[in-house]
JSON list of C-alpha atoms in Angstrom, two decimals:
[
{"chain": "P", "resi": 95, "resn": "LYS", "atom": "CA", "xyz": [0.10, -0.02, 0.01]},
{"chain": "P", "resi": 96, "resn": "GLN", "atom": "CA", "xyz": [1.52, 3.30, -1.03]},
{"chain": "P", "resi": 97, "resn": "GLU", "atom": "CA", "xyz": [2.19, 5.94, 1.76]},
{"chain": "P", "resi": 98, "resn": "VAL", "atom": "CA", "xyz": [3.11, 9.39, 0.99]},
{"chain": "P", "resi": 99, "resn": "THR", "atom": "CA", "xyz": [5.01, 11.43, 3.82]},
{"chain": "P", "resi": 100, "resn": "GLN", "atom": "CA", "xyz": [5.84, 15.49, 3.75]},
{"chain": "P", "resi": 101, "resn": "ILE", "atom": "CA", "xyz": [8.00, 16.64, 6.04]},
{"chain": "P", "resi": 102, "resn": "PRO", "atom": "CA", "xyz": [8.07, 19.38, 7.63]},
{"chain": "P", "resi": 103, "resn": "ALA", "atom": "CA", "xyz": [4.64, 19.75, 8.43]},
{"chain": "P", "resi": 104, "resn": "ALA", "atom": "CA", "xyz": [5.02, 23.55, 9.11]},
{"chain": "P", "resi": 105, "resn": "LEU", "atom": "CA", "xyz": [7.33, 25.61, 7.77]},
{"chain": "P", "resi": 106, "resn": "SER", "atom": "CA", "xyz": [7.83, 29.57, 8.11]},
{"chain": "P", "resi": 107, "resn": "VAL", "atom": "CA", "xyz": [10.34, 31.53, 5.88]},
{"chain": "P", "resi": 108, "resn": "PRO", "atom": "CA", "xyz": [10.46, 35.49, 5.09]},
{"chain": "P", "resi": 109, "resn": "GLU", "atom": "CA", "xyz": [9.53, 36.77, 2.17]},
{"chain": "P", "resi": 110, "resn": "GLY", "atom": "CA", "xyz": [11.77, 36.72, -0.88]},
{"chain": "P", "resi": 111, "resn": "GLU", "atom": "CA", "xyz": [13.34, 33.35, 0.32]},
{"chain": "P", "resi": 112, "resn": "ASN", "atom": "CA", "xyz": [13.62, 30.33, -2.09]},
{"chain": "P", "resi": 113, "resn": "LEU", "atom": "CA", "xyz": [12.34, 27.21, -0.37]},
{"chain": "P", "resi": 114, "resn": "VAL", "atom": "CA", "xyz": [12.04, 23.70, -1.21]},
{"chain": "P", "resi": 115, "resn": "LEU", "atom": "CA", "xyz": [8.96, 21.24, 0.30]},
{"chain": "P", "resi": 116, "resn": "ASN", "atom": "CA", "xyz": [9.77, 17.68, 0.39]},
{"chain": "P", "resi": 117, "resn": "CYS", "atom": "CA", "xyz": [7.36, 14.67, -0.57]},
{"chain": "P", "resi": 118, "resn": "SER", "atom": "CA", "xyz": [8.31, 11.14, -0.28]},
{"chain": "P", "resi": 119, "resn": "PHE", "atom": "CA", "xyz": [6.50, 8.07, -1.24]},
{"chain": "P", "resi": 120, "resn": "THR", "atom": "CA", "xyz": [7.03, 4.10, -0.37]},
{"chain": "P", "resi": 121, "resn": "ASP", "atom": "CA", "xyz": [5.97, 2.39, -3.85]},
{"chain": "P", "resi": 122, "resn": "SER", "atom": "CA", "xyz": [8.06, 3.98, -6.65]},
{"chain": "P", "resi": 123, "resn": "ALA", "atom": "CA", "xyz": [5.45, 1.97, -8.86]},
{"chain": "P", "resi": 124, "resn": "ILE", "atom": "CA", "xyz": [3.62, 5.42, -9.61]},
{"chain": "P", "resi": 125, "resn": "TYR", "atom": "CA", "xyz": [2.16, 6.75, -12.68]},
{"chain": "P", "resi": 126, "resn": "ASN", "atom": "CA", "xyz": [2.14, 10.46, -11.66]},
{"chain": "P", "resi": 127, "resn": "LEU", "atom": "CA", "xyz": [3.11, 12.64, -8.72]},
{"chain": "P", "resi": 128, "resn": "GLN", "atom": "CA", "xyz": [0.55, 15.82, -8.21]},
{"chain": "P", "resi": 129, "resn": "TRP", "atom": "CA", "xyz": [1.41, 19.27, -6.24]},
{"chain": "P", "resi": 130, "resn": "PHE", "atom": "CA", "xyz": [-1.69, 20.67, -5.14]},
{"chain": "P", "resi": 131, "resn": "ARG", "atom": "CA", "xyz": [-2.06, 24.32, -3.00]},
{"chain": "P", "resi": 132, "resn": "GLN", "atom": "CA", "xyz": [-4.98, 24.49, -0.56]},
{"chain": "P", "resi": 133, "resn": "ASP", "atom": "CA", "xyz": [-5.97, 27.75, 0.90]},
{"chain": "P", "resi": 134, "resn": "PRO", "atom": "CA", "xyz": [-8.03, 27.94, 4.36]},
{"chain": "P", "resi": 135, "resn": "GLY", "atom": "CA", "xyz": [-11.46, 26.92, 3.77]},
{"chain": "P", "resi": 136, "resn": "LYS", "atom": "CA", "xyz": [-11.03, 26.37, -0.03]},
{"chain": "P", "resi": 137, "resn": "GLY", "atom": "CA", "xyz": [-10.36, 23.29, -2.63]},
{"chain": "P", "resi": 138, "resn": "LEU", "atom": "CA", "xyz": [-7.44, 21.94, -3.94]},
{"chain": "P", "resi": 139, "resn": "THR", "atom": "CA", "xyz": [-5.84, 23.75, -6.85]},
{"chain": "P", "resi": 140, "resn": "SER", "atom": "CA", "xyz": [-3.45, 21.70, -8.77]},
{"chain": "P", "resi": 141, "resn": "LEU", "atom": "CA", "xyz": [-0.02, 23.30, -9.45]},
{"chain": "P", "resi": 142, "resn": "LEU", "atom": "CA", "xyz": [2.06, 20.88, -11.60]},
{"chain": "P", "resi": 143, "resn": "LEU", "atom": "CA", "xyz": [1.81, 17.29, -12.51]},
{"chain": "P", "resi": 144, "resn": "ILE", "atom": "CA", "xyz": [4.62, 15.18, -12.99]},
{"chain": "P", "resi": 145, "resn": "GLN", "atom": "CA", "xyz": [4.70, 11.89, -14.92]},
{"chain": "P", "resi": 146, "resn": "SER", "atom": "CA", "xyz": [6.69, 8.86, -14.22]},
{"chain": "P", "resi": 147, "resn": "SER", "atom": "CA", "xyz": [8.68, 9.26, -17.05]},
{"chain": "P", "resi": 148, "resn": "GLN", "atom": "CA", "xyz": [9.41, 12.74, -16.32]},
{"chain": "P", "resi": 149, "resn": "ARG", "atom": "CA", "xyz": [12.17, 14.17, -14.00]},
{"chain": "P", "resi": 150, "resn": "GLU", "atom": "CA", "xyz": [10.76, 17.80, -13.34]},
{"chain": "P", "resi": 151, "resn": "GLN", "atom": "CA", "xyz": [8.18, 20.40, -13.97]},
{"chain": "P", "resi": 152, "resn": "THR", "atom": "CA", "xyz": [7.91, 23.88, -14.17]},
{"chain": "P", "resi": 153, "resn": "SER", "atom": "CA", "xyz": [5.23, 26.81, -13.98]},
{"chain": "P", "resi": 154, "resn": "GLY", "atom": "CA", "xyz": [6.26, 30.13, -13.24]},
{"chain": "P", "resi": 155, "resn": "ARG", "atom": "CA", "xyz": [8.27, 30.27, -9.79]},
{"chain": "P", "resi": 156, "resn": "LEU", "atom": "CA", "xyz": [7.61, 26.55, -9.35]},
{"chain": "P", "resi": 157, "resn": "ASN", "atom": "CA", "xyz": [9.47, 23.64, -10.35]},
{"chain": "P", "resi": 158, "resn": "ALA", "atom": "CA", "xyz": [8.78, 19.95, -9.06]},
{"chain": "P", "resi": 159, "resn": "SER", "atom": "CA", "xyz": [11.19, 17.35, -9.35]},
{"chain": "P", "resi": 160, "resn": "LEU", "atom": "CA", "xyz": [10.50, 13.51, -9.46]},
{"chain": "P", "resi": 161, "resn": "ASP", "atom": "CA", "xyz": [13.08, 10.67, -8.47]},
{"chain": "P", "resi": 162, "resn": "LYS", "atom": "CA", "xyz": [11.46, 7.17, -8.46]},
{"chain": "P", "resi": 163, "resn": "SER", "atom": "CA", "xyz": [14.35, 5.34, -7.25]},
{"chain": "P", "resi": 164, "resn": "SER", "atom": "CA", "xyz": [14.53, 7.00, -4.05]},
{"chain": "P", "resi": 165, "resn": "GLY", "atom": "CA", "xyz": [10.84, 7.70, -3.52]},
{"chain": "P", "resi": 166, "resn": "ARG", "atom": "CA", "xyz": [11.11, 11.41, -3.74]},
{"chain": "P", "resi": 167, "resn": "SER", "atom": "CA", "xyz": [9.93, 14.67, -4.74]},
{"chain": "P", "resi": 168, "resn": "THR", "atom": "CA", "xyz": [10.70, 18.47, -4.29]},
{"chain": "P", "resi": 169, "resn": "LEU", "atom": "CA", "xyz": [8.74, 21.45, -4.82]},
{"chain": "P", "resi": 170, "resn": "TYR", "atom": "CA", "xyz": [10.87, 24.51, -5.29]},
{"chain": "P", "resi": 171, "resn": "ILE", "atom": "CA", "xyz": [9.83, 28.04, -4.79]},
{"chain": "P", "resi": 172, "resn": "ALA", "atom": "CA", "xyz": [11.57, 30.77, -5.97]},
{"chain": "P", "resi": 173, "resn": "ALA", "atom": "CA", "xyz": [11.26, 34.00, -4.42]},
{"chain": "P", "resi": 174, "resn": "SER", "atom": "CA", "xyz": [8.66, 33.40, -1.68]},
{"chain": "P", "resi": 175, "resn": "GLN", "atom": "CA", "xyz": [5.85, 35.82, -1.66]},
{"chain": "P", "resi": 176, "resn": "PRO", "atom": "CA", "xyz": [3.05, 36.19, 1.26]},
{"chain": "P", "resi": 177, "resn": "GLY", "atom": "CA", "xyz": [0.85, 35.21, -1.26]},
{"chain": "P", "resi": 178, "resn": "ASP", "atom": "CA", "xyz": [2.18, 31.93, -1.29]},
{"chain": "P", "resi": 179, "resn": "SER", "atom": "CA", "xyz": [1.41, 31.25, 2.12]},
{"chain": "P", "resi": 180, "resn": "ALA", "atom": "CA", "xyz": [-1.16, 28.05, 2.18]},
{"chain": "P", "resi": 181, "resn": "THR", "atom": "CA", "xyz": [-0.79, 23.99, 2.68]},
{"chain": "P", "resi": 182, "resn": "TYR", "atom": "CA", "xyz": [0.91, 22.41, 0.22]},
{"chain": "P", "resi": 183, "resn": "LEU", "atom": "CA", "xyz": [-0.08, 18.72, -0.65]},
{"chain": "P", "resi": 184, "resn": "CYS", "atom": "CA", "xyz": [1.70, 16.04, -2.73]},
{"chain": "P", "resi": 185, "resn": "ALA", "atom": "CA", "xyz": [-0.28, 13.11, -3.99]},
{"chain": "P", "resi": 186, "resn": "ALA", "atom": "CA", "xyz": [1.46, 9.84, -5.90]},
{"chain": "P", "resi": 187, "resn": "SER", "atom": "CA", "xyz": [-1.00, 7.64, -8.23]},
{"chain": "P", "resi": 188, "resn": "THR", "atom": "CA", "xyz": [-1.49, 4.30, -8.64]},
{"chain": "P", "resi": 189, "resn": "SER", "atom": "CA", "xyz": [-1.27, 2.45, -12.14]},
{"chain": "P", "resi": 190, "resn": "GLY", "atom": "CA", "xyz": [-4.65, 1.22, -11.52]},
{"chain": "P", "resi": 191, "resn": "SER", "atom": "CA", "xyz": [-7.59, 2.17, -14.17]},
{"chain": "P", "resi": 192, "resn": "ALA", "atom": "CA", "xyz": [-8.40, 5.47, -12.66]},
{"chain": "P", "resi": 193, "resn": "ARG", "atom": "CA", "xyz": [-5.11, 6.48, -11.30]},
{"chain": "P", "resi": 194, "resn": "GLN", "atom": "CA", "xyz": [-6.37, 7.17, -7.91]},
{"chain": "P", "resi": 195, "resn": "LEU", "atom": "CA", "xyz": [-4.32, 9.38, -5.65]},
{"chain": "P", "resi": 196, "resn": "THR", "atom": "CA", "xyz": [-2.67, 8.95, -2.07]},
{"chain": "P", "resi": 197, "resn": "PHE", "atom": "CA", "xyz": [-2.08, 12.17, -0.31]},
{"chain": "P", "resi": 198, "resn": "GLY", "atom": "CA", "xyz": [0.54, 13.34, 2.02]},
{"chain": "P", "resi": 199, "resn": "SER", "atom": "CA", "xyz": [-1.06, 15.59, 5.08]},
{"chain": "P", "resi": 200, "resn": "GLY", "atom": "CA", "xyz": [0.80, 18.46, 3.52]},
{"chain": "P", "resi": 201, "resn": "THR", "atom": "CA", "xyz": [3.01, 21.30, 4.91]},
{"chain": "P", "resi": 202, "resn": "GLN", "atom": "CA", "xyz": [1.71, 24.47, 5.85]},
{"chain": "P", "resi": 203, "resn": "LEU", "atom": "CA", "xyz": [3.84, 27.29, 4.35]},
{"chain": "P", "resi": 204, "resn": "THR", "atom": "CA", "xyz": [3.80, 30.96, 5.82]},
{"chain": "P", "resi": 205, "resn": "VAL", "atom": "CA", "xyz": [5.68, 33.54, 4.37]},
{"chain": "P", "resi": 206, "resn": "LEU", "atom": "CA", "xyz": [6.44, 36.54, 6.56]},
{"chain": "P", "resi": 207, "resn": "PRO", "atom": "CA", "xyz": [6.16, 39.94, 4.97]},
{"chain": "M", "resi": 213, "resn": "ASP", "atom": "CA", "xyz": [-14.85, 24.67, -18.68]},
{"chain": "M", "resi": 214, "resn": "ALA", "atom": "CA", "xyz": [-16.51, 25.60, -15.73]},
{"chain": "M", "resi": 215, "resn": "GLY", "atom": "CA", "xyz": [-14.45, 23.11, -13.89]},
{"chain": "M", "resi": 216, "resn": "VAL", "atom": "CA", "xyz": [-16.26, 20.60, -10.99]},
{"chain": "M", "resi": 217, "resn": "ILE", "atom": "CA", "xyz": [-18.87, 21.89, -9.93]},
{"chain": "M", "resi": 218, "resn": "GLN", "atom": "CA", "xyz": [-20.48, 20.85, -6.41]},
{"chain": "M", "resi": 219, "resn": "SER", "atom": "CA", "xyz": [-23.59, 21.47, -4.48]},
{"chain": "M", "resi": 220, "resn": "PRO", "atom": "CA", "xyz": [-24.55, 22.54, -2.41]},
{"chain": "M", "resi": 221, "resn": "ARG", "atom": "CA", "xyz": [-21.36, 24.43, -0.73]},
{"chain": "M", "resi": 222, "resn": "HIS", "atom": "CA", "xyz": [-22.34, 24.38, 2.61]},
{"chain": "M", "resi": 223, "resn": "GLU", "atom": "CA", "xyz": [-25.11, 22.19, 4.53]},
{"chain": "M", "resi": 224, "resn": "VAL", "atom": "CA", "xyz": [-26.43, 22.04, 8.07]},
{"chain": "M", "resi": 225, "resn": "THR", "atom": "CA", "xyz": [-28.49, 19.19, 9.16]},
{"chain": "M", "resi": 226, "resn": "GLU", "atom": "CA", "xyz": [-29.84, 17.45, 12.35]},
{"chain": "M", "resi": 227, "resn": "MET", "atom": "CA", "xyz": [-29.02, 14.26, 13.34]},
{"chain": "M", "resi": 228, "resn": "GLY", "atom": "CA", "xyz": [-30.84, 11.58, 11.71]},
{"chain": "M", "resi": 229, "resn": "GLN", "atom": "CA", "xyz": [-31.45, 13.32, 8.28]},
{"chain": "M", "resi": 230, "resn": "GLU", "atom": "CA", "xyz": [-30.52, 12.24, 4.90]},
{"chain": "M", "resi": 231, "resn": "VAL", "atom": "CA", "xyz": [-28.00, 14.48, 3.12]},
{"chain": "M", "resi": 232, "resn": "THR", "atom": "CA", "xyz": [-27.08, 14.20, -0.64]},
{"chain": "M", "resi": 233, "resn": "LEU", "atom": "CA", "xyz": [-24.44, 15.85, -1.90]},
{"chain": "M", "resi": 234, "resn": "ARG", "atom": "CA", "xyz": [-23.93, 16.40, -5.65]},
{"chain": "M", "resi": 235, "resn": "CYS", "atom": "CA", "xyz": [-21.03, 16.72, -8.31]},
{"chain": "M", "resi": 236, "resn": "LYS", "atom": "CA", "xyz": [-20.67, 17.33, -11.89]},
{"chain": "M", "resi": 237, "resn": "PRO", "atom": "CA", "xyz": [-17.45, 16.66, -13.30]},
{"chain": "M", "resi": 238, "resn": "ILE", "atom": "CA", "xyz": [-15.43, 18.32, -16.02]},
{"chain": "M", "resi": 239, "resn": "SER", "atom": "CA", "xyz": [-16.83, 16.99, -19.19]},
{"chain": "M", "resi": 240, "resn": "GLY", "atom": "CA", "xyz": [-14.80, 14.29, -20.86]},
{"chain": "M", "resi": 241, "resn": "HIS", "atom": "CA", "xyz": [-13.30, 13.53, -17.70]},
{"chain": "M", "resi": 242, "resn": "ASN", "atom": "CA", "xyz": [-14.29, 9.46, -17.38]},
{"chain": "M", "resi": 243, "resn": "SER", "atom": "CA", "xyz": [-12.90, 9.23, -13.52]},
{"chain": "M", "resi": 244, "resn": "LEU", "atom": "CA", "xyz": [-14.73, 10.75, -10.68]},
{"chain": "M", "resi": 245, "resn": "PHE", "atom": "CA", "xyz": [-13.75, 10.61, -7.15]},
{"chain": "M", "resi": 246, "resn": "TRP", "atom": "CA", "xyz": [-15.03, 11.56, -3.64]},
{"chain": "M", "resi": 247, "resn": "TYR", "atom": "CA", "xyz": [-12.96, 12.73, -0.98]},
{"chain": "M", "resi": 248, "resn": "ARG", "atom": "CA", "xyz": [-13.85, 13.49, 2.90]},
{"chain": "M", "resi": 249, "resn": "GLN", "atom": "CA", "xyz": [-11.30, 16.02, 4.45]},
{"chain": "M", "resi": 250, "resn": "THR", "atom": "CA", "xyz": [-11.04, 16.58, 8.26]},
{"chain": "M", "resi": 251, "resn": "MET", "atom": "CA", "xyz": [-8.58, 18.03, 10.62]},
{"chain": "M", "resi": 252, "resn": "MET", "atom": "CA", "xyz": [-7.84, 14.66, 12.58]},
{"chain": "M", "resi": 253, "resn": "ARG", "atom": "CA", "xyz": [-7.91, 12.21, 9.41]},
{"chain": "M", "resi": 254, "resn": "GLY", "atom": "CA", "xyz": [-6.80, 14.67, 6.77]},
{"chain": "M", "resi": 255, "resn": "LEU", "atom": "CA", "xyz": [-7.87, 13.81, 3.06]},
{"chain": "M", "resi": 256, "resn": "GLU", "atom": "CA", "xyz": [-9.67, 10.43, 2.29]},
{"chain": "M", "resi": 257, "resn": "LEU", "atom": "CA", "xyz": [-10.64, 8.99, -0.65]},
{"chain": "M", "resi": 258, "resn": "LEU", "atom": "CA", "xyz": [-13.92, 7.56, -0.21]},
{"chain": "M", "resi": 259, "resn": "ILE", "atom": "CA", "xyz": [-15.00, 6.03, -3.70]},
{"chain": "M", "resi": 260, "resn": "TYR", "atom": "CA", "xyz": [-14.13, 6.35, -7.35]},
{"chain": "M", "resi": 261, "resn": "PHE", "atom": "CA", "xyz": [-15.90, 5.63, -10.14]},
{"chain": "M", "resi": 262, "resn": "ASN", "atom": "CA", "xyz": [-14.25, 5.03, -13.86]},
{"chain": "M", "resi": 263, "resn": "ASN", "atom": "CA", "xyz": [-16.60, 5.18, -16.80]},
{"chain": "M", "resi": 264, "resn": "ASN", "atom": "CA", "xyz": [-19.66, 5.67, -14.37]},
{"chain": "M", "resi": 265, "resn": "VAL", "atom": "CA", "xyz": [-18.70, 2.62, -12.63]},
{"chain": "M", "resi": 266, "resn": "PRO", "atom": "CA", "xyz": [-17.87, 2.62, -8.84]},
{"chain": "M", "resi": 267, "resn": "ILE", "atom": "CA", "xyz": [-14.32, 0.61, -8.92]},
{"chain": "M", "resi": 268, "resn": "ASP", "atom": "CA", "xyz": [-13.52, 0.74, -5.16]},
{"chain": "M", "resi": 269, "resn": "ASP", "atom": "CA", "xyz": [-15.45, 1.99, -2.39]},
{"chain": "M", "resi": 270, "resn": "SER", "atom": "CA", "xyz": [-13.27, 0.62, 0.64]},
{"chain": "M", "resi": 271, "resn": "GLY", "atom": "CA", "xyz": [-12.88, 4.02, 1.90]},
{"chain": "M", "resi": 272, "resn": "MET", "atom": "CA", "xyz": [-16.77, 4.50, 2.42]},
{"chain": "M", "resi": 273, "resn": "PRO", "atom": "CA", "xyz": [-16.90, 4.69, 6.19]},
{"chain": "M", "resi": 274, "resn": "GLU", "atom": "CA", "xyz": [-19.99, 2.53, 6.66]},
{"chain": "M", "resi": 275, "resn": "ASP", "atom": "CA", "xyz": [-23.49, 1.59, 5.21]},
{"chain": "M", "resi": 276, "resn": "ARG", "atom": "CA", "xyz": [-24.82, 4.76, 5.95]},
{"chain": "M", "resi": 277, "resn": "PHE", "atom": "CA", "xyz": [-22.49, 6.22, 2.89]},
{"chain": "M", "resi": 278, "resn": "SER", "atom": "CA", "xyz": [-23.45, 5.44, -0.79]},
{"chain": "M", "resi": 279, "resn": "ALA", "atom": "CA", "xyz": [-22.87, 6.93, -3.82]},
{"chain": "M", "resi": 280, "resn": "LYS", "atom": "CA", "xyz": [-23.95, 7.03, -7.68]},
{"chain": "M", "resi": 281, "resn": "MET", "atom": "CA", "xyz": [-23.28, 7.83, -10.93]},
{"chain": "M", "resi": 282, "resn": "PRO", "atom": "CA", "xyz": [-25.96, 7.41, -13.24]},
{"chain": "M", "resi": 283, "resn": "ASN", "atom": "CA", "xyz": [-24.28, 9.35, -15.94]},
{"chain": "M", "resi": 284, "resn": "ALA", "atom": "CA", "xyz": [-21.03, 10.84, -17.13]},
{"chain": "M", "resi": 285, "resn": "SER", "atom": "CA", "xyz": [-22.26, 14.23, -16.08]},
{"chain": "M", "resi": 286, "resn": "PHE", "atom": "CA", "xyz": [-23.44, 13.57, -12.22]},
{"chain": "M", "resi": 287, "resn": "SER", "atom": "CA", "xyz": [-22.91, 11.90, -9.17]},
{"chain": "M", "resi": 288, "resn": "THR", "atom": "CA", "xyz": [-24.36, 11.89, -5.74]},
{"chain": "M", "resi": 289, "resn": "LEU", "atom": "CA", "xyz": [-22.83, 10.76, -2.16]},
{"chain": "M", "resi": 290, "resn": "LYS", "atom": "CA", "xyz": [-25.75, 10.15, 0.09]},
{"chain": "M", "resi": 291, "resn": "ILE", "atom": "CA", "xyz": [-25.70, 9.89, 3.97]},
{"chain": "M", "resi": 292, "resn": "GLN", "atom": "CA", "xyz": [-28.41, 8.37, 5.47]},
{"chain": "M", "resi": 293, "resn": "PRO", "atom": "CA", "xyz": [-28.95, 8.76, 8.35]},
{"chain": "M", "resi": 294, "resn": "SER", "atom": "CA", "xyz": [-26.23, 11.49, 9.10]},
{"chain": "M", "resi": 295, "resn": "GLU", "atom": "CA", "xyz": [-24.35, 11.79, 12.66]},
{"chain": "M", "resi": 296, "resn": "PRO", "atom": "CA", "xyz": [-22.32, 14.24, 13.96]},
{"chain": "M", "resi": 297, "resn": "ARG", "atom": "CA", "xyz": [-19.19, 12.82, 13.43]},
{"chain": "M", "resi": 298, "resn": "ASP", "atom": "CA", "xyz": [-19.93, 12.81, 9.71]},
{"chain": "M", "resi": 299, "resn": "SER", "atom": "CA", "xyz": [-19.28, 16.60, 9.65]},
{"chain": "M", "resi": 300, "resn": "ALA", "atom": "CA", "xyz": [-16.49, 17.50, 7.28]},
{"chain": "M", "resi": 301, "resn": "VAL", "atom": "CA", "xyz": [-15.50, 19.03, 4.10]},
{"chain": "M", "resi": 302, "resn": "TYR", "atom": "CA", "xyz": [-16.55, 16.83, 1.01]},
{"chain": "M", "resi": 303, "resn": "PHE", "atom": "CA", "xyz": [-14.61, 17.06, -2.05]},
{"chain": "M", "resi": 304, "resn": "CYS", "atom": "CA", "xyz": [-15.21, 15.43, -5.48]},
{"chain": "M", "resi": 305, "resn": "ALA", "atom": "CA", "xyz": [-12.74, 15.17, -8.18]},
{"chain": "M", "resi": 306, "resn": "SER", "atom": "CA", "xyz": [-12.54, 14.20, -12.02]},
{"chain": "M", "resi": 307, "resn": "SER", "atom": "CA", "xyz": [-9.73, 13.39, -14.28]},
{"chain": "M", "resi": 308, "resn": "GLY", "atom": "CA", "xyz": [-9.29, 11.90, -17.64]},
{"chain": "M", "resi": 309, "resn": "GLN", "atom": "CA", "xyz": [-6.85, 10.40, -19.98]},
{"chain": "M", "resi": 310, "resn": "GLU", "atom": "CA", "xyz": [-6.82, 13.38, -22.28]},
{"chain": "M", "resi": 311, "resn": "THR", "atom": "CA", "xyz": [-5.16, 15.54, -19.37]},
{"chain": "M", "resi": 312, "resn": "SER", "atom": "CA", "xyz": [-2.81, 12.71, -18.38]},
{"chain": "M", "resi": 313, "resn": "TYR", "atom": "CA", "xyz": [-5.04, 11.86, -15.25]},
{"chain": "M", "resi": 314, "resn": "GLU", "atom": "CA", "xyz": [-4.55, 15.16, -13.43]},
{"chain": "M", "resi": 315, "resn": "GLN", "atom": "CA", "xyz": [-6.99, 15.33, -10.90]},
{"chain": "M", "resi": 316, "resn": "TYR", "atom": "CA", "xyz": [-9.00, 18.69, -10.61]},
{"chain": "M", "resi": 317, "resn": "PHE", "atom": "CA", "xyz": [-11.02, 19.29, -7.40]},
{"chain": "M", "resi": 318, "resn": "GLY", "atom": "CA", "xyz": [-14.58, 21.23, -6.99]},
{"chain": "M", "resi": 319, "resn": "PRO", "atom": "CA", "xyz": [-14.61, 23.31, -4.32]},
{"chain": "M", "resi": 320, "resn": "GLY", "atom": "CA", "xyz": [-16.26, 21.10, -1.70]},
{"chain": "M", "resi": 321, "resn": "THR", "atom": "CA", "xyz": [-19.39, 20.85, 0.13]},
{"chain": "M", "resi": 322, "resn": "ARG", "atom": "CA", "xyz": [-19.16, 21.85, 4.15]},
{"chain": "M", "resi": 323, "resn": "LEU", "atom": "CA", "xyz": [-21.22, 19.43, 6.20]},
{"chain": "M", "resi": 324, "resn": "THR", "atom": "CA", "xyz": [-22.31, 20.19, 9.48]},
{"chain": "M", "resi": 325, "resn": "VAL", "atom": "CA", "xyz": [-24.15, 17.56, 11.19]},
{"chain": "M", "resi": 326, "resn": "THR", "atom": "CA", "xyz": [-25.90, 19.02, 14.48]}
]
């Protein structure tokens, strides 16, 4: 059974700092890995999707990497802003017919102005 | 596309009442997922459908919960009878092959059972 872990549970950084969020998974036979953002009281917004055949994906100030052999993914946020404050969740999908996701418990990020 | 649509956005009901949550997936997506999120347990997958067929309902907490997907554009999650411990945010998500199975979430239904 796939297990996804995110450390740390919470992170506080000053504005402008570059930061890395970590995600680890136990079963390397994943189909893809997805990073989400969740603001308080809101739904989940997909940030980046990395296919199992890819090593990284970039969107603006965000860069996500995937290393299946070590069971790790990282989300790099460049030049952090207070608006980046949110909970970030990673989720690994299986190779089943519907590609269901197993979620980590998230990292709550606070960017201080 | 309008994204995944859920209704109602908020539901307050009394213990013992029936609750029905509704979801419209993104057009063209053939997989639909129901999740529940609480502070204590985080995000839990309740059930998912592929091509309108329930594939895995092992996450459904008990027989009081049921879900249907009568067609490709509509699904319901029903709780009967509801209990205070069912209070949570319920999310619906959909995905499809043409978007590499990236899951898109609806805004959620916040359920409060008193």
